[in-house]
Coordinates of N, CA and C in Angstrom, one line a residue:
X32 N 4.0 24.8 18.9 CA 3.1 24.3 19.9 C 3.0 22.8 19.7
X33 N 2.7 22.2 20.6 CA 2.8 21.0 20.6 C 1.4 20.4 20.5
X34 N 1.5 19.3 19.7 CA -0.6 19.0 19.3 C -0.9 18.0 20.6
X35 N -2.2 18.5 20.3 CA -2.9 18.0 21.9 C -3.0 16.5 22.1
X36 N -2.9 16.0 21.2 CA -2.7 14.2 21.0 C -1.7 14.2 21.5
X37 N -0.6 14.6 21.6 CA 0.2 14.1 21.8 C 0.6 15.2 23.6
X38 N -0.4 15.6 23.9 CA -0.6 16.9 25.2 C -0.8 15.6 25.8
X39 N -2.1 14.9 25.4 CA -3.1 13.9 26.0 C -2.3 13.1 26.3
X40 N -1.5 12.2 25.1 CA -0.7 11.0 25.6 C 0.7 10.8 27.1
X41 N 0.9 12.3 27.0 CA 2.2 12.4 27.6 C 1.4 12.7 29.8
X42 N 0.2 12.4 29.5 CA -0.5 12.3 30.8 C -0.4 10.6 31.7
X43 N 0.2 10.5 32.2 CA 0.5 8.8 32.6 C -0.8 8.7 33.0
X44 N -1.4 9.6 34.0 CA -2.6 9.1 34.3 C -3.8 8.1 33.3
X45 N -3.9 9.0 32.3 CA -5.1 8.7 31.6 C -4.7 7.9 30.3
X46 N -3.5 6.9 30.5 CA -3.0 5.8 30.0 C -4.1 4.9 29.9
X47 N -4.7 4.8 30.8 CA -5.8 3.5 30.7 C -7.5 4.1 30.6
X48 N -7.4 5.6 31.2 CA -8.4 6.3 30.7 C -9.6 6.1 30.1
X49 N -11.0 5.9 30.4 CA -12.1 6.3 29.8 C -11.8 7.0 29.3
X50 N -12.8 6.8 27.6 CA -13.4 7.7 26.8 C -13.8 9.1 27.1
X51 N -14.4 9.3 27.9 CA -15.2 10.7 29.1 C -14.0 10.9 29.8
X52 N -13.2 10.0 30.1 CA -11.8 11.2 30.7 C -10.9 11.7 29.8
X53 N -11.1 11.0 28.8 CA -10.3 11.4 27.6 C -11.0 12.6 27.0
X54 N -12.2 13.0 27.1 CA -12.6 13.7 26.4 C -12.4 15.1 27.2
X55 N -12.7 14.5 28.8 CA -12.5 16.0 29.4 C -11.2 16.3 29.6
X56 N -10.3 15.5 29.4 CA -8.5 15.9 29.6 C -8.5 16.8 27.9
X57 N -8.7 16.3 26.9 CA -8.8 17.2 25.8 C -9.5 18.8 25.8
X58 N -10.3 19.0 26.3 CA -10.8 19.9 26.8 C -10.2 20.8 27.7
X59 N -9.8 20.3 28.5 CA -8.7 20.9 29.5 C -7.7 21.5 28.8
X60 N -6.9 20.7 28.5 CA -5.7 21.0 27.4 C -6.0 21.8 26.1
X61 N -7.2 22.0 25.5 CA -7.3 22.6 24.6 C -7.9 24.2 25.2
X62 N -8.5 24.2 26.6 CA -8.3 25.9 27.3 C -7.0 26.0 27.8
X63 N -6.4 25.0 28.4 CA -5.2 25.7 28.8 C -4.4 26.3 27.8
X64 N -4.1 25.8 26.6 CA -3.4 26.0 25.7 C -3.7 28.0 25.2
X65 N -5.1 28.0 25.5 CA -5.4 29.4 25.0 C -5.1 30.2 25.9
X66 N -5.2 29.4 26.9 CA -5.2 30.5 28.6 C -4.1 31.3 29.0
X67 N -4.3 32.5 29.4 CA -3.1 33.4 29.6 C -2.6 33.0 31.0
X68 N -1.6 33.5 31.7 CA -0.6 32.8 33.0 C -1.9 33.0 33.7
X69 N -2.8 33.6 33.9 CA -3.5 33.3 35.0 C -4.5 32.0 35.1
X70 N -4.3 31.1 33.8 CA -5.5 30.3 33.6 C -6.7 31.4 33.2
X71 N -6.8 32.0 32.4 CA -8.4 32.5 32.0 C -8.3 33.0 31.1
X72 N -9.3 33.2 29.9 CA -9.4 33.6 28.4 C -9.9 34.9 28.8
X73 N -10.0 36.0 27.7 CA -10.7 37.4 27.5 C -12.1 36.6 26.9
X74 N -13.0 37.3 26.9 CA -14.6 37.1 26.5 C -14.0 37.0 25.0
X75 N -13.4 37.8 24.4 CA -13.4 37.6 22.8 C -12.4 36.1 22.3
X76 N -11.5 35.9 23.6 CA -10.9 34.5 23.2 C -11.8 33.5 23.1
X77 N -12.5 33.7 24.4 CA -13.6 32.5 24.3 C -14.3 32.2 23.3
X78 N -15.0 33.6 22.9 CA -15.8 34.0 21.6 C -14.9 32.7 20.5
X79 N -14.2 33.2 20.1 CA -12.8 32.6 19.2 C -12.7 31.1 19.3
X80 N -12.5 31.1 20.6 CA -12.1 29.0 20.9 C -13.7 28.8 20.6
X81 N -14.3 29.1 20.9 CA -15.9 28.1 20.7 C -16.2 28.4 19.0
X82 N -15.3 29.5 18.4 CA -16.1 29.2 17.0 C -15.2 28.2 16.0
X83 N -13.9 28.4 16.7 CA -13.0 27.0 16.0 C -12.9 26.0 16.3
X84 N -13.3 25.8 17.6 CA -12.6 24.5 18.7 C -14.6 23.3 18.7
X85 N -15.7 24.3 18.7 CA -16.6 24.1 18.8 C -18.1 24.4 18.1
X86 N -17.4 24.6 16.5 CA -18.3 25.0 15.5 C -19.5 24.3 15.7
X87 N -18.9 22.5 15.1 CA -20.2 21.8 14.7 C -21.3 21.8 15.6
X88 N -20.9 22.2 17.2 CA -22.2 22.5 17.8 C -22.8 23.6 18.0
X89 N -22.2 24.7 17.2 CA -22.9 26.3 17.2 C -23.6 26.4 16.2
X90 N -23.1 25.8 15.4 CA -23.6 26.0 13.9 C -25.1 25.6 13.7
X91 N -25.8 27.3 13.5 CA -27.3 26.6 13.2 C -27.8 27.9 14.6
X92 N -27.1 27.6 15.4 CA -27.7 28.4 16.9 C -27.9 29.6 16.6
X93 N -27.8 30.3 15.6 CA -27.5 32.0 15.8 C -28.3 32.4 16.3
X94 N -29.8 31.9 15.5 CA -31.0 32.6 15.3 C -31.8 31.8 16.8
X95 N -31.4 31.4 17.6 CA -31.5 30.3 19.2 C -31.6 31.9 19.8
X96 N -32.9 32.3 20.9 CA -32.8 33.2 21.9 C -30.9 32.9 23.0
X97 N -30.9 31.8 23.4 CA -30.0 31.7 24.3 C -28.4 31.5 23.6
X98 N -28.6 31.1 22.4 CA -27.6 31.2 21.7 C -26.6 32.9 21.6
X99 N -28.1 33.6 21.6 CA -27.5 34.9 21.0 C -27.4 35.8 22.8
X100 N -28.1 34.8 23.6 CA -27.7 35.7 25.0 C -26.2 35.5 25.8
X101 N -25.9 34.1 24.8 CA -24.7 34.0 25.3 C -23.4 34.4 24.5
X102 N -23.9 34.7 23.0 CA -22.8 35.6 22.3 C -22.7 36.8 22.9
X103 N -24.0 37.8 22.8 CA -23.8 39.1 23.5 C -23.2 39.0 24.9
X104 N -23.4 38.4 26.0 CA -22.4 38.4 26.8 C -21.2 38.5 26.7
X105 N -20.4 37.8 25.3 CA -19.3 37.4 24.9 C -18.4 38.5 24.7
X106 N -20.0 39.7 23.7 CA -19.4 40.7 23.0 C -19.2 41.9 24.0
X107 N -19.9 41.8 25.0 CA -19.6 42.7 26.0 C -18.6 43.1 26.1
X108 N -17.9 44.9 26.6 CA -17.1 45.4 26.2 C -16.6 45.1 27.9
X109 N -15.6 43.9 28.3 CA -15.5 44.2 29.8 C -14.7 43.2 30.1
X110 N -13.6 43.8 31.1 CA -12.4 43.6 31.5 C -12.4 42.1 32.2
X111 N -13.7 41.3 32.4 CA -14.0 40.1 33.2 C -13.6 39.1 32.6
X112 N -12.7 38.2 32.7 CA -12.2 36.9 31.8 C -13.0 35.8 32.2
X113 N -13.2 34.7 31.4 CA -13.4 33.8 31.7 C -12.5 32.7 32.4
X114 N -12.9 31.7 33.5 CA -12.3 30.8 33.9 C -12.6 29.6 33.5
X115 N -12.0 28.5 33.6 CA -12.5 27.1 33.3 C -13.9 26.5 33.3
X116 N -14.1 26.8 35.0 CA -15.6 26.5 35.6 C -16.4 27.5 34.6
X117 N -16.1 28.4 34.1 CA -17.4 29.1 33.3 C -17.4 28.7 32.3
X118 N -16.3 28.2 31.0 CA -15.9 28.1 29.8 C -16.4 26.6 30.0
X119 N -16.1 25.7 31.1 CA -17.3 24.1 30.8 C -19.0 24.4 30.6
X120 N -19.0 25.3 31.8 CA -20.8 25.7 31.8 C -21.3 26.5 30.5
X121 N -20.5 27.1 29.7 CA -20.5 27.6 28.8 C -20.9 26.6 27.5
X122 N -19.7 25.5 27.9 CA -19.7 24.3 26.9 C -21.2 23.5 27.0
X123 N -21.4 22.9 27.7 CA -22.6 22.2 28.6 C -23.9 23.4 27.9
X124 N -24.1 24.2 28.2 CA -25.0 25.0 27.6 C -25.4 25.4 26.1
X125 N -24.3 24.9 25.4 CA -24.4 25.1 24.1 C -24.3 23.9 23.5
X126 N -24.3 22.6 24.1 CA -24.5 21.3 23.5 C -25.7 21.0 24.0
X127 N -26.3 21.5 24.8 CA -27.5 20.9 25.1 C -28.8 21.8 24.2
X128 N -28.2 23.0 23.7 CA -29.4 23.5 22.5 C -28.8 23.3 21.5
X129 N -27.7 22.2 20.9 CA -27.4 22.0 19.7 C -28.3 21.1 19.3
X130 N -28.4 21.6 17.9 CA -28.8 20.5 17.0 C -28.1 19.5 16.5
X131 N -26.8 19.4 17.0 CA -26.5 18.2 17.1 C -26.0 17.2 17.8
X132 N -26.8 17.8 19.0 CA -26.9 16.9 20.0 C -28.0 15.6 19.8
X133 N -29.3 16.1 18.9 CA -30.1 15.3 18.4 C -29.6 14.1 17.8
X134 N -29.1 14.2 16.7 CA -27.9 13.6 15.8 C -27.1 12.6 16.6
X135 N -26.5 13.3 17.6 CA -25.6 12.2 18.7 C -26.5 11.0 19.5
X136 N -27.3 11.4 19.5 CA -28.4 10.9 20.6 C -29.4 9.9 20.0
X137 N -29.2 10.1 18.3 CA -29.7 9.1 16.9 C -28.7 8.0 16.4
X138 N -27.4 8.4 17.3 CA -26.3 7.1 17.0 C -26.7 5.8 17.3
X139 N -26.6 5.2 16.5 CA -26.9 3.3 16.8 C -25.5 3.1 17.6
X140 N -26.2 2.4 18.9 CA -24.6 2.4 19.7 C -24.6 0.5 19.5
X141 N -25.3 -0.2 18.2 CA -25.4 -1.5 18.4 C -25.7 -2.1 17.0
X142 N -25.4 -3.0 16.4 CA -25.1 -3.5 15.0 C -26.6 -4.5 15.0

């Protein structure tokens, strides 16, 4: 497989790219990479990509009500995949009850 740095670079568009488009072209490329021909993960892939791909922002959430309403969804025994649009909202949802989103948001962006 081919590493996503080098997924990213081989995009002419996002040669001159913002930061935030670089970040969501990574993102991209890191579900497509999981995604079966139809573009869409199983609930347990997703499960999977967000515990490797997306630790340092889960980490801590277990014991989070919405944390755990969005694992149990995950664990649900059922044939429904996820798509992109759900796997961002997904994302977006679990950075905003991170704890380290605090931390990001405590960065000195100035010397």
């Amino acid at each position: 497989s081919i590493p996503i740095a080098k997924q990213l670079a081989s995009i002419k568009a996002l040669g001159k790219g913002s930061d935030l488009e670089k970040a969501f072209a990574t993102t991209a490329l890191v579900y497509n990479n999981s995604a079966d021909a139809e573009g869409k993960l199983s609930k347990a892939e997703t499960k999977s990509l967000l515990q490797t791909q997306f630790w340092g922002f889960i980490q801590g959430q277990e014991n989070k009500p919405k944390y755990q309403e969005i694992v149990s969804a995950l664990d649900e025994e059922s044939e429904n995949k996820i798509d992109f649009e759900d796997f961002m909202i997904l994302l977006v949802s679990l950075t905003l009850m991170s704890d380290l989103l605090q931390e990001i948001k405590n960065v000195k962006t100035t010397k």
